[in-house]
mmCIF file of C-alpha atoms in Angstrom:
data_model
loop_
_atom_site.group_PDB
_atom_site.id
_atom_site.type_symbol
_atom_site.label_atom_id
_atom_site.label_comp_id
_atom_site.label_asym_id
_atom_site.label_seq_id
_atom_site.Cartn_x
_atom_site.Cartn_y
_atom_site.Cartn_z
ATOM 1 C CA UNK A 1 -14.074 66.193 27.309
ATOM 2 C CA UNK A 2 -11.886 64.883 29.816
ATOM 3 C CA UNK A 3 -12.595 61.166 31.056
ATOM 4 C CA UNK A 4 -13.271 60.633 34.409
ATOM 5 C CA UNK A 5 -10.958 57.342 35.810
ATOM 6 C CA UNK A 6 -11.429 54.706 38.940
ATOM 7 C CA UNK A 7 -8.996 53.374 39.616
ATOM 8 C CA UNK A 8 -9.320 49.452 41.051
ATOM 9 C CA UNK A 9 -6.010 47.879 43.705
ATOM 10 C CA UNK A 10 -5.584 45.354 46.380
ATOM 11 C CA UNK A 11 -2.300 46.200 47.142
ATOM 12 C CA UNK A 12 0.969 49.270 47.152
ATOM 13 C CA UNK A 13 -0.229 50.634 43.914
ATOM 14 C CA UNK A 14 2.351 51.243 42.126
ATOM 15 C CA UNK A 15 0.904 50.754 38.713
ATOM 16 C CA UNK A 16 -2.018 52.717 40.337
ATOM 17 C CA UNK A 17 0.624 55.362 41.029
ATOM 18 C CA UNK A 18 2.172 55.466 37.704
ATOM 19 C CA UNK A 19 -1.245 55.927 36.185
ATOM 20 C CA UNK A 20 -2.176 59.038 38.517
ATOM 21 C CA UNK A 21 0.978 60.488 38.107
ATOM 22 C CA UNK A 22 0.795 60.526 34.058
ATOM 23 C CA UNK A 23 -2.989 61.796 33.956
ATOM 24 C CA UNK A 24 -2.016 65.925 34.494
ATOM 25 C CA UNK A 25 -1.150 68.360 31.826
ATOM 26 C CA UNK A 26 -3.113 68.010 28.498
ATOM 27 C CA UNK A 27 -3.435 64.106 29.683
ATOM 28 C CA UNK A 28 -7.354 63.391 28.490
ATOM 29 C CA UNK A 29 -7.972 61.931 31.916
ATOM 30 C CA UNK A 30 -8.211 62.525 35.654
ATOM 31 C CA UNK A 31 -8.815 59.935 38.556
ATOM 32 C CA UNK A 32 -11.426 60.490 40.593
ATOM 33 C CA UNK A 33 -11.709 57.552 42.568
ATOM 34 C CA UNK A 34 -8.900 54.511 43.810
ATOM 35 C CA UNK A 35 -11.084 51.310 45.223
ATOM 36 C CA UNK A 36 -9.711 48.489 47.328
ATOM 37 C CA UNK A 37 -11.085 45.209 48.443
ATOM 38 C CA UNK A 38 -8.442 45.628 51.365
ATOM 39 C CA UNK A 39 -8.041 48.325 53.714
ATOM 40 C CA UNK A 40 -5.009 47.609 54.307
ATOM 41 C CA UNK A 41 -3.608 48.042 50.901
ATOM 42 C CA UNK A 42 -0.638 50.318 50.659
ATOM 43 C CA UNK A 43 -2.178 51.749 47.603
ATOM 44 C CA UNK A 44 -4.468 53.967 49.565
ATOM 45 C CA UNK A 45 -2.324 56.181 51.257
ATOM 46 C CA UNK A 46 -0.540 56.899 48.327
ATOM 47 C CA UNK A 47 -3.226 57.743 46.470
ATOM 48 C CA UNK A 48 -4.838 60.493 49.618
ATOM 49 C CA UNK A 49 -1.151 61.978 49.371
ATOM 50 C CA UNK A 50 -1.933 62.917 45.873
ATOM 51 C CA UNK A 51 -5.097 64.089 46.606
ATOM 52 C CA UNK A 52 -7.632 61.293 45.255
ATOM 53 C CA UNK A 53 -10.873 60.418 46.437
ATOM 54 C CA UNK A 54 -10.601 56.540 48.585
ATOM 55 C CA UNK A 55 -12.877 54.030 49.299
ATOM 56 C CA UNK A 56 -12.602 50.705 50.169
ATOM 57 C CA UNK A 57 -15.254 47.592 49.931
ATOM 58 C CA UNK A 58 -14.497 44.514 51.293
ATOM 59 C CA UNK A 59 -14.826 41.126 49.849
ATOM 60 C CA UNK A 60 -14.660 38.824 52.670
ATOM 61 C CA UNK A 61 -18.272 39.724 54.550
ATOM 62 C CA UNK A 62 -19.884 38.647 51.075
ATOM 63 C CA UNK A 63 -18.155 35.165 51.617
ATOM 64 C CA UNK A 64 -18.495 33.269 48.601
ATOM 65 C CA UNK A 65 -21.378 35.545 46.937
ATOM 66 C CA UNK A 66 -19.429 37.875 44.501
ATOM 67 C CA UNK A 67 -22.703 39.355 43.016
ATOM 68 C CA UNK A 68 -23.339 41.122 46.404
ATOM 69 C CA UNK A 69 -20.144 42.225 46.206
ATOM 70 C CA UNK A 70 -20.006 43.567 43.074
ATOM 71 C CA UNK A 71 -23.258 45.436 43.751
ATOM 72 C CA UNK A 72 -21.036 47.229 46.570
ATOM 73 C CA UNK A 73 -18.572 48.000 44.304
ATOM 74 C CA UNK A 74 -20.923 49.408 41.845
ATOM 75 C CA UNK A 75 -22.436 51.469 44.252
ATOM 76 C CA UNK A 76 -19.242 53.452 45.187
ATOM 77 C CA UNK A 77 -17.802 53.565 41.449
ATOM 78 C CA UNK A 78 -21.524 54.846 40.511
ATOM 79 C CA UNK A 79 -21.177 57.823 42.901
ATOM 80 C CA UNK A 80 -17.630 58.812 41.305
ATOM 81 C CA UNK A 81 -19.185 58.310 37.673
ATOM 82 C CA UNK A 82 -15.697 56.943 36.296
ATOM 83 C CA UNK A 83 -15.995 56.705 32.387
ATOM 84 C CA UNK A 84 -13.033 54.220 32.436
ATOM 85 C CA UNK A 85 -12.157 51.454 35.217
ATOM 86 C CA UNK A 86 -8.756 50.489 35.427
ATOM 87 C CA UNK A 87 -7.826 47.249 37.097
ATOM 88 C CA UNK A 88 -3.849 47.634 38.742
ATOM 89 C CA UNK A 89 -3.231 44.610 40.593
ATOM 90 C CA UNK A 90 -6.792 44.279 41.952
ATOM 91 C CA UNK A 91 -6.822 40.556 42.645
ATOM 92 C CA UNK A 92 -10.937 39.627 42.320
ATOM 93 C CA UNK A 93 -12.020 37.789 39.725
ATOM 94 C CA UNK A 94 -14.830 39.965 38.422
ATOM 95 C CA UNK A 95 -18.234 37.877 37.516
ATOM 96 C CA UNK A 96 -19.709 38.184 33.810
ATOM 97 C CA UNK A 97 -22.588 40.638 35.203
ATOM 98 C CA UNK A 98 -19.908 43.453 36.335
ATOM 99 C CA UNK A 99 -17.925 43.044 33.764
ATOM 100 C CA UNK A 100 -20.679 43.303 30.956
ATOM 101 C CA UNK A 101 -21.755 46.473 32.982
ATOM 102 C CA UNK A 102 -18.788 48.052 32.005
ATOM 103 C CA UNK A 103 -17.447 46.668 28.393
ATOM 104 C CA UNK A 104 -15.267 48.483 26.699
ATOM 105 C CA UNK A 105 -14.697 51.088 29.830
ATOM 106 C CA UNK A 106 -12.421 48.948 31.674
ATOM 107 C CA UNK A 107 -8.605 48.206 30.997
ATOM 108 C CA UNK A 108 -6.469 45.723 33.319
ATOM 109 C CA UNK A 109 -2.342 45.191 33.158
ATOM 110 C CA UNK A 110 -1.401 41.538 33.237
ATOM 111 C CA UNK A 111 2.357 40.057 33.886
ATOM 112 C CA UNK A 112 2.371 38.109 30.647
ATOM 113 C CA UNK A 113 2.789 38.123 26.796
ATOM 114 C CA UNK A 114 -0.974 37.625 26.464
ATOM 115 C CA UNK A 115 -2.733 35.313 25.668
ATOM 116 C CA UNK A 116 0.223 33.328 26.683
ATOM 117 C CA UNK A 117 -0.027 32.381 31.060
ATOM 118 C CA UNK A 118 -3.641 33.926 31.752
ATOM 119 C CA UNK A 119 -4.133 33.373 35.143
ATOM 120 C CA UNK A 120 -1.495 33.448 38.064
ATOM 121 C CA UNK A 121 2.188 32.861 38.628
ATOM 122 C CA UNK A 122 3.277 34.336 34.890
ATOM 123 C CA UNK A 123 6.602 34.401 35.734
ATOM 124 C CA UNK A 124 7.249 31.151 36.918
ATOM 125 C CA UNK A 125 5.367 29.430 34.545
ATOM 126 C CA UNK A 126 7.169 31.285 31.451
ATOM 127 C CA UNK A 127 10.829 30.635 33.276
ATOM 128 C CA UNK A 128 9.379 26.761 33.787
ATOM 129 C CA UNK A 129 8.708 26.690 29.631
ATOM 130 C CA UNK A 130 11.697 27.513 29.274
ATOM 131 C CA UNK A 131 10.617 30.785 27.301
ATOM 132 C CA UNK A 132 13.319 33.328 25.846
ATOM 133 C CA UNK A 133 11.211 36.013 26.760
ATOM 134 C CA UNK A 134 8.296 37.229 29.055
ATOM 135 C CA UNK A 135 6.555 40.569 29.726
ATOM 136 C CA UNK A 136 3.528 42.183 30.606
ATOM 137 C CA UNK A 137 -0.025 43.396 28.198
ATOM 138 C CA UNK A 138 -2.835 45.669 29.093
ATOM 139 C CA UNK A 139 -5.915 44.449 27.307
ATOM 140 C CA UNK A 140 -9.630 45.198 27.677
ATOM 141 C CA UNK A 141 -11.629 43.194 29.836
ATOM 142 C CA UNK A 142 -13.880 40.571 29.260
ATOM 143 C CA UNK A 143 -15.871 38.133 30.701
ATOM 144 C CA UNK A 144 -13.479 35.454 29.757
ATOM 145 C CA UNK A 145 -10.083 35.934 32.396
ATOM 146 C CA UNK A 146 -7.358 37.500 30.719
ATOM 147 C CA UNK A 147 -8.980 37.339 27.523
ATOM 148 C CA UNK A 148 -9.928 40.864 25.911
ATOM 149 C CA UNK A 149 -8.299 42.344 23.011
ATOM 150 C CA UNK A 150 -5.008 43.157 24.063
ATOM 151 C CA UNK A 151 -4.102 46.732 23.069
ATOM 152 C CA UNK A 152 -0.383 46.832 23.867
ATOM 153 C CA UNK A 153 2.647 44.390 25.404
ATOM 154 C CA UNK A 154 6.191 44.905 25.829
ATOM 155 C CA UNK A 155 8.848 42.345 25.893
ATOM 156 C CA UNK A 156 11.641 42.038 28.687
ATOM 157 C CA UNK A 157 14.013 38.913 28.045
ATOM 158 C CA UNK A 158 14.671 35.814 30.558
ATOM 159 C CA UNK A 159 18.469 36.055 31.645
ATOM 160 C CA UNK A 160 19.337 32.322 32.538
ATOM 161 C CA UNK A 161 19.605 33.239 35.860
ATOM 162 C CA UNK A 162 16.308 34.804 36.264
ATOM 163 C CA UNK A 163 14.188 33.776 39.185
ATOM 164 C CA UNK A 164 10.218 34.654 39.369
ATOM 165 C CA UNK A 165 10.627 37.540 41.443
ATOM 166 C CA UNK A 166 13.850 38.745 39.327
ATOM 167 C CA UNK A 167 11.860 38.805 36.172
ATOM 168 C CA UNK A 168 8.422 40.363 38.054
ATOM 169 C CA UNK A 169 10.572 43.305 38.981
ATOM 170 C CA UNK A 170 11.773 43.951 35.544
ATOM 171 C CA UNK A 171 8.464 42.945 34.328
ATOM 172 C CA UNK A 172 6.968 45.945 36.459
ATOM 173 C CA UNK A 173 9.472 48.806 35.110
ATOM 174 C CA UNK A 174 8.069 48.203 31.858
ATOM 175 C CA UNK A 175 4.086 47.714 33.545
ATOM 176 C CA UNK A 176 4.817 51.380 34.727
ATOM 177 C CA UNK A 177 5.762 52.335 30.521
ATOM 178 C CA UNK A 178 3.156 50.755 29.020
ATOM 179 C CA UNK A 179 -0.376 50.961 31.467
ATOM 180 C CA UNK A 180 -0.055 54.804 31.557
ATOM 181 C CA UNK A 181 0.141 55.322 27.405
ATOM 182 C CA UNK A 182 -2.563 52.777 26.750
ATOM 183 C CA UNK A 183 -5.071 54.469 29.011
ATOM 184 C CA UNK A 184 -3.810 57.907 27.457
ATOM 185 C CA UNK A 185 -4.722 56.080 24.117
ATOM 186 C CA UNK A 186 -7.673 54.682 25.202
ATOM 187 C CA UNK A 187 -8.769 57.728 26.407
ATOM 188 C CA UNK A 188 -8.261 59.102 23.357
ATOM 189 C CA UNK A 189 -10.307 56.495 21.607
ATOM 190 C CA UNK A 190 -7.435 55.019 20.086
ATOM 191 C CA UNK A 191 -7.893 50.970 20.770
ATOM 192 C CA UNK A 192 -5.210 49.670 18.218
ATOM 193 C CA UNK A 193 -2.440 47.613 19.603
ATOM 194 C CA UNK A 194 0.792 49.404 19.972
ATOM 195 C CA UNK A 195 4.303 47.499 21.203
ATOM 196 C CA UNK A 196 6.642 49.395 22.961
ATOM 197 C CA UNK A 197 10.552 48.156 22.876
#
């Protein structure tokens, strides 16, 4: 049975994008919804011009109470019946109750070699270490940040000149190889690790 994916952003999308544009064909998954915490986020339009359901729920009127929120979120997603949530760049750190709501249905991307740099500002902080290498790992999500079972990474290597948004942008070519086969997998059922070169 094909799975039903949301997708989650706060900004262009692209990993959204490279997701959506895998899931045709004898892919085991369509999107049905893309949800932003921003109206504004570029994300959006790309993802009407392909035809996907929108909505958008914003954080800031629930000030500092991210339960509230999170019950706003769960009423859209509820209403689109996603089996699998995909977090691609949605910058909200979800609380324990949401995310325990939807263990092991929800995958996120992060800009690291996990569980190396969980957090923000991957890039700078591996270049800082002076680390050989960085790259990026999607990995289920838990309650703890960053911290679910990763299920694949790829490596990219740090040229000497490398600045934090040099190495994000080759960081991302290989986000846009690796996000769309682990949700294929996952999809699948298939939650082994795999490493892509």
């Amino acid at each position: 049975m094909t799975k039903r994916v949301a997708i989650l952003i706060s900004g262009g999308g692209s990993n959204m994008v490279s997701l959506v544009d895998e899931m045709t064909g004898d892919h085991p998954a369509r999107p049905v919804l893309v949800l932003s915490n921003r109206a504004d986020a570029g994300g959006l339009e790309k993802a009407k011009a392909r035809g996907i359901p929108t909505a958008v729920v914003d954080h800031r009127p629930f000030g500092s109470d991210r339960p509230a929120f999170e019950d706003a979120l769960n009423h859209v997603l509820d209403q689109a019946r996603p089996d699998i949530l995909c977090l691609a760049g949605f910058m909200r750190v979800l609380t324990e109750g949401f995310v325990t709501r939807w263990q092991g249905k929800m995958l996120n991307i992060h800009p690291s070699l996990l569980p190396k740099y969980k957090g923000l500002h991957t890039h700078q902080r591996a270049i800082d270490a002076g680390d050989a290498e960085a790259g990026c790992s999607v990995h289920e999500v838990t309650a703890e940040l960053d911290g679910g079972q990763v299920l694949g990474q790829v490596r990219v290597p740090i040229a000497a000149d490398d600045t934090a948004d040099s190495l994000a942008a080759k960081v991302l070519v290989q986000e846009h190889r690796l996000y769309p086969l682990i949700l294929r997998r996952f999809a699948e059922g298939v939650t082994t690790r795999i490493d892509l070169t």
